[in-house]
Short mmCIF file of C-alpha atoms in Angstrom, two decimals:
data_model
loop_
_atom_site.label_atom_id
_atom_site.label_comp_id
_atom_site.label_asym_id
_atom_site.label_seq_id
_atom_site.Cartn_x
_atom_site.Cartn_y
_atom_site.Cartn_z
CA UNK A 1 155.38 176.23 170.81
CA UNK A 2 157.13 179.56 171.03
CA UNK A 3 160.30 178.07 169.55
CA UNK A 4 158.35 176.64 166.63
CA UNK A 5 156.80 180.01 165.84
CA UNK A 6 160.24 181.65 166.00
CA UNK A 7 161.67 178.97 163.69
CA UNK A 8 158.81 179.48 161.20
CA UNK A 9 159.25 183.26 161.24
CA UNK A 10 162.98 182.88 160.70
CA UNK A 11 162.84 180.48 157.75
CA UNK A 12 159.43 181.18 156.20
CA UNK A 13 160.70 183.22 153.25
CA UNK A 14 163.15 180.61 151.89
CA UNK A 15 160.47 177.92 152.15
CA UNK A 16 157.91 180.18 150.51
CA UNK A 17 160.26 180.72 147.56
CA UNK A 18 160.87 177.00 147.02
CA UNK A 19 157.26 175.97 147.78
CA UNK A 20 156.03 176.20 144.12
CA UNK A 21 158.91 173.98 142.96
CA UNK A 22 158.23 171.43 145.71
CA UNK A 23 154.51 171.36 144.88
CA UNK A 24 155.19 170.83 141.15
CA UNK A 25 157.76 168.14 141.99
CA UNK A 26 155.26 166.30 144.18
CA UNK A 27 152.45 166.51 141.63
CA UNK A 28 154.35 165.70 138.43
CA UNK A 29 157.23 163.52 139.68
CA UNK A 30 156.60 161.85 143.02
CA UNK A 31 152.84 161.26 142.66
CA UNK A 32 153.07 159.50 139.24
CA UNK A 33 155.77 157.20 140.62
CA UNK A 34 153.57 156.26 143.59
CA UNK A 35 150.54 155.74 141.34
CA UNK A 36 152.63 153.55 139.01
CA UNK A 37 153.77 151.48 141.98
CA UNK A 38 150.20 151.02 143.24
CA UNK A 39 148.67 150.00 139.91
CA UNK A 40 151.55 147.58 139.31
CA UNK A 41 149.93 145.43 142.03
CA UNK A 42 146.56 145.41 140.27
CA UNK A 43 145.06 143.89 137.12
CA UNK A 44 143.88 147.25 135.75
CA UNK A 45 143.27 147.28 131.99
CA UNK A 46 140.99 149.12 129.54
CA UNK A 47 137.89 147.56 131.12
CA UNK A 48 139.15 148.61 134.54
CA UNK A 49 139.37 152.23 133.41
CA UNK A 50 135.68 152.15 132.44
CA UNK A 51 134.57 150.30 135.59
CA UNK A 52 136.87 150.56 138.61
CA UNK A 53 134.97 147.80 140.46
CA UNK A 54 136.59 145.23 138.16
CA UNK A 55 140.08 146.18 139.32
CA UNK A 56 141.56 143.59 141.69
CA UNK A 57 144.67 143.50 143.81
CA UNK A 58 146.94 140.76 142.41
CA UNK A 59 150.01 141.18 144.61
CA UNK A 60 153.27 140.32 142.88
CA UNK A 61 151.59 138.43 140.02
CA UNK A 62 152.45 141.12 137.43
CA UNK A 63 156.09 141.06 138.53
CA UNK A 64 156.37 137.26 138.41
CA UNK A 65 154.66 137.14 135.02
CA UNK A 66 156.81 139.86 133.48
CA UNK A 67 160.06 138.34 134.77
CA UNK A 68 159.08 134.97 133.25
CA UNK A 69 158.21 136.62 129.91
CA UNK A 70 160.95 135.82 127.37
CA UNK A 71 160.21 139.04 125.46
CA UNK A 72 160.85 141.12 128.58
CA UNK A 73 164.11 139.29 129.28
CA UNK A 74 165.10 139.88 125.65
CA UNK A 75 164.29 143.59 126.05
CA UNK A 76 166.58 143.78 129.10
CA UNK A 77 169.46 142.20 127.17
CA UNK A 78 168.84 144.51 124.21
CA UNK A 79 168.77 147.58 126.48
CA UNK A 80 172.02 146.55 128.16
CA UNK A 81 173.57 146.09 124.70
CA UNK A 82 172.48 149.60 123.74
CA UNK A 83 173.96 151.01 126.95
CA UNK A 84 177.28 149.13 126.76
CA UNK A 85 177.88 149.96 123.09
CA UNK A 86 176.11 153.30 122.74
CA UNK A 87 177.16 155.25 125.85
CA UNK A 88 180.96 155.05 125.32
CA UNK A 89 180.50 155.98 121.65
CA UNK A 90 178.39 159.03 122.53
CA UNK A 91 180.91 160.25 125.11
CA UNK A 92 183.90 159.59 122.83
CA UNK A 93 182.50 161.24 119.69
CA UNK A 94 180.96 164.19 121.58
CA UNK A 95 184.22 164.90 123.40
CA UNK A 96 186.28 164.53 120.22
CA UNK A 97 184.02 166.95 118.34
CA UNK A 98 184.17 169.47 121.20
CA UNK A 99 187.97 169.29 121.47
CA UNK A 100 188.44 169.73 117.71
CA UNK A 101 186.00 172.64 117.52
CA UNK A 102 187.64 174.32 120.52
CA UNK A 103 190.93 174.74 118.66
CA UNK A 104 189.60 177.67 116.64
CA UNK A 105 186.96 180.39 116.94
CA UNK A 106 186.76 181.15 113.21
CA UNK A 107 183.42 181.37 111.42
CA UNK A 108 183.86 177.93 109.85
CA UNK A 109 184.24 176.28 113.26
CA UNK A 110 181.19 178.17 114.57
CA UNK A 111 179.19 176.89 111.61
CA UNK A 112 180.45 173.39 112.32
CA UNK A 113 179.10 173.70 115.88
CA UNK A 114 175.68 174.49 114.42
CA UNK A 115 176.04 171.60 111.98
CA UNK A 116 176.79 169.12 114.76
CA UNK A 117 173.99 170.46 116.99
CA UNK A 118 171.24 170.41 114.35
CA UNK A 119 170.40 166.66 114.70
CA UNK A 120 169.53 167.26 118.36
CA UNK A 121 166.72 169.65 117.44
CA UNK A 122 165.51 167.85 114.31
CA UNK A 123 162.00 166.39 114.37
CA UNK A 124 162.09 162.67 115.17
CA UNK A 125 159.59 161.75 112.45
CA UNK A 126 161.65 163.54 109.80
CA UNK A 127 164.75 161.77 111.09
CA UNK A 128 162.98 158.40 110.85
CA UNK A 129 161.95 159.07 107.24
CA UNK A 130 165.45 160.13 106.16
CA UNK A 131 167.25 157.31 107.96
CA UNK A 132 164.65 154.81 106.75
CA UNK A 133 165.68 155.70 103.21
CA UNK A 134 169.39 155.57 104.10
CA UNK A 135 168.95 152.08 105.60
CA UNK A 136 166.66 150.81 102.81
CA UNK A 137 167.92 147.38 101.72
CA UNK A 138 167.13 147.87 98.03
CA UNK A 139 167.45 151.59 97.34
CA UNK A 140 169.27 152.90 100.43
CA UNK A 141 172.26 155.22 100.34
CA UNK A 142 174.47 152.97 102.46
CA UNK A 143 173.96 149.92 100.27
CA UNK A 144 174.60 152.11 97.20
CA UNK A 145 178.03 153.03 98.57
CA UNK A 146 178.70 149.37 99.41
CA UNK A 147 177.83 148.42 95.82
CA UNK A 148 180.34 151.00 94.52
CA UNK A 149 183.00 149.23 96.58
CA UNK A 150 181.88 145.83 95.25
CA UNK A 151 180.50 144.74 98.64
CA UNK A 152 177.20 142.87 99.13
CA UNK A 153 174.11 144.68 100.38
CA UNK A 154 173.40 144.67 104.12
CA UNK A 155 169.95 144.13 105.64
CA UNK A 156 170.30 147.09 107.96
CA UNK A 157 166.91 146.86 109.67
CA UNK A 158 165.89 143.26 109.07
CA UNK A 159 168.96 141.44 110.40
CA UNK A 160 168.95 141.08 114.23
CA UNK A 161 172.54 142.28 114.80
CA UNK A 162 172.64 144.92 112.05
CA UNK A 163 169.29 146.29 113.23
CA UNK A 164 170.71 146.91 116.73
CA UNK A 165 173.82 148.57 115.34
CA UNK A 166 171.76 150.66 112.92
CA UNK A 167 169.66 152.04 115.77
CA UNK A 168 172.80 152.81 117.77
CA UNK A 169 174.28 154.74 114.82
CA UNK A 170 171.07 156.74 114.47
CA UNK A 171 170.91 157.52 118.22
CA UNK A 172 174.61 158.41 118.20
CA UNK A 173 174.05 160.85 115.34
CA UNK A 174 171.28 162.56 117.32
CA UNK A 175 173.10 162.64 120.68
CA UNK A 176 176.47 164.08 119.68
CA UNK A 177 175.34 167.70 119.30
CA UNK A 178 173.81 168.31 122.74
CA UNK A 179 176.65 166.59 124.60
CA UNK A 180 179.23 168.40 122.46
CA UNK A 181 177.82 171.72 123.74
CA UNK A 182 178.33 170.56 127.35
CA UNK A 183 181.94 169.54 126.65
CA UNK A 184 182.60 172.81 124.83
CA UNK A 185 181.35 174.79 127.83
CA UNK A 186 183.63 172.75 130.11
CA UNK A 187 186.62 173.32 127.82
CA UNK A 188 186.06 177.06 127.64
CA UNK A 189 185.77 177.22 131.43
CA UNK A 190 189.35 176.01 131.93
CA UNK A 191 191.50 178.97 133.10
CA UNK A 192 194.05 180.15 130.51
CA UNK A 193 196.82 180.23 133.12
CA UNK A 194 197.12 176.44 132.92
CA UNK A 195 197.83 176.59 129.18
CA UNK A 196 200.28 179.46 129.64
CA UNK A 197 202.16 177.59 132.37
CA UNK A 198 202.25 174.47 130.17
CA UNK A 199 203.63 176.46 127.22
CA UNK A 200 206.36 177.93 129.42
CA UNK A 201 207.30 174.36 130.35
CA UNK A 202 207.37 173.42 126.66
CA UNK A 203 204.29 171.16 126.68
CA UNK A 204 203.02 169.97 123.30
CA UNK A 205 199.35 170.12 122.21
CA UNK A 206 198.98 166.43 122.96
CA UNK A 207 200.38 166.88 126.48
CA UNK A 208 198.06 169.83 127.12
CA UNK A 209 195.15 167.70 125.93
CA UNK A 210 196.06 164.71 128.12
CA UNK A 211 197.15 166.55 131.28
CA UNK A 212 195.00 169.69 131.28
CA UNK A 213 191.89 169.47 129.10
CA UNK A 214 190.65 165.95 129.68
CA UNK A 215 191.36 165.84 133.46
CA UNK A 216 189.65 169.20 134.01
CA UNK A 217 186.63 168.02 132.02
CA UNK A 218 185.97 165.36 134.66
CA UNK A 219 182.77 166.93 135.98
CA UNK A 220 181.37 167.32 132.45
CA UNK A 221 182.28 163.72 131.57
CA UNK A 222 180.57 162.50 134.74
CA UNK A 223 177.43 164.53 134.00
CA UNK A 224 177.26 163.37 130.37
CA UNK A 225 177.86 159.76 131.42
CA UNK A 226 174.97 159.81 133.90
CA UNK A 227 172.48 161.56 131.63
CA UNK A 228 173.49 159.42 128.63
CA UNK A 229 173.15 156.14 130.52
CA UNK A 230 169.72 157.16 131.82
CA UNK A 231 168.71 158.13 128.30
CA UNK A 232 169.87 154.83 126.79
CA UNK A 233 168.15 152.82 129.55
CA UNK A 234 164.97 154.58 128.40
CA UNK A 235 165.79 153.94 124.72
CA UNK A 236 162.47 154.28 122.89
CA UNK A 237 162.23 156.66 119.92
CA UNK A 238 164.58 154.86 117.55
CA UNK A 239 163.24 151.28 117.92
CA UNK A 240 159.66 152.60 117.97
CA UNK A 241 160.06 154.58 114.74
CA UNK A 242 162.44 152.36 112.78
CA UNK A 243 161.78 148.71 113.66
CA UNK A 244 158.88 148.47 116.13
CA UNK A 245 161.09 146.18 118.21
CA UNK A 246 161.71 143.67 115.42
CA UNK A 247 162.98 141.60 113.81
CA UNK A 248 162.18 138.83 116.32
CA UNK A 249 162.33 141.30 119.24
CA UNK A 250 166.01 141.85 118.51
CA UNK A 251 165.66 145.65 118.90
CA UNK A 252 162.95 145.62 121.58
CA UNK A 253 163.95 147.88 124.48
CA UNK A 254 162.42 147.87 127.97
CA UNK A 255 160.69 151.21 127.37
CA UNK A 256 159.20 149.98 124.08
CA UNK A 257 158.07 146.73 125.74
CA UNK A 258 156.29 148.75 128.45
CA UNK A 259 154.67 150.99 125.82
CA UNK A 260 153.42 148.04 123.75
CA UNK A 261 151.84 146.32 126.75
CA UNK A 262 150.43 149.49 128.30
CA UNK A 263 149.21 151.58 125.37
CA UNK A 264 148.77 149.06 122.56
CA UNK A 265 147.48 146.01 124.49
CA UNK A 266 145.91 147.92 127.41
CA UNK A 267 147.54 145.89 130.21
CA UNK A 268 148.21 148.88 132.44
CA UNK A 269 149.00 146.99 135.64
CA UNK A 270 151.39 144.67 133.80
CA UNK A 271 153.07 147.60 132.03
CA UNK A 272 153.35 149.51 135.33
CA UNK A 273 155.26 146.58 136.79
CA UNK A 274 157.68 146.75 133.85
CA UNK A 275 158.08 150.51 134.17
CA UNK A 276 158.79 150.20 137.89
CA UNK A 277 161.46 147.57 137.23
CA UNK A 278 163.01 150.01 134.74
CA UNK A 279 162.77 152.78 137.34
CA UNK A 280 164.60 150.66 139.95
CA UNK A 281 167.24 149.72 137.34
CA UNK A 282 167.88 153.41 136.53
CA UNK A 283 168.07 154.36 140.22
CA UNK A 284 170.49 151.49 140.92
CA UNK A 285 172.80 152.31 138.00
CA UNK A 286 172.82 156.03 138.86
CA UNK A 287 173.56 155.28 142.52
CA UNK A 288 176.46 153.01 141.54
CA UNK A 289 177.85 155.70 139.27
CA UNK A 290 177.87 158.21 142.12
CA UNK A 291 179.49 155.69 144.46
CA UNK A 292 182.17 154.58 141.99
CA UNK A 293 182.97 158.00 140.55
CA UNK A 294 186.21 159.67 141.53
CA UNK A 295 186.40 163.26 142.63
CA UNK A 296 187.23 165.76 139.89
CA UNK A 297 190.81 166.87 139.44
CA UNK A 298 191.66 170.39 140.61
CA UNK A 299 195.00 172.06 139.97
#
């Protein structure tokens, strides 16, 4: 007992400082996950919210039903398509923009940084309105340019394949700015001595890019890759605003499927099962990324 009291007296201040963070984490992060897991084994719906006595434990029924649902399987395939196509594009374009803007600190390049970052802070509804006009099949800006080149109009949001690609372009446009800032910070954190040593050895700009900048951005690339993959696995805003999951569920993501069943149809237990499957998928992918990632390069 005496040892316990000594241990508490020795470490009480560090634990007191982190206690508010732990309490908030438990209330707003851990508890909702546990509640979601519990209700995923019940048949709770709108009637169940009004009268809890109608809620029944259904075991794995929600999970078996959702796995056998063709719309859910389609949403998984769509989400994987978004991740496979969208994530590399976001990393590539964000890194390219950061590298180009890092070559100069003139006012024009600083303004370009603001220009690239603006989509990240633009209201999603305003973005949907503008891009809805750009993608309009009859009066849209993209089809106008195609007509100038003598090309046929494209059904950007009503063709299954083009609709997916259109949403990826929109999400890419929004994501470049925030990730570009992360890459810029990583670039500006590289010690100047590496560049000076490379110049003494007669290295070209391309060699400095390939052997100094990109390798030393490894930690930033890893961070952006993880956060971007998690974000695309939870892909929701773009299909919700632009297509509603159509046409023919071709743009339906897992997050949108969960939203439709939980908040539009009121099947909370069923939607909780879908959200927990998405949660496990995100945890698995993130864990694999940490296991497969290589240690950052240090010179």
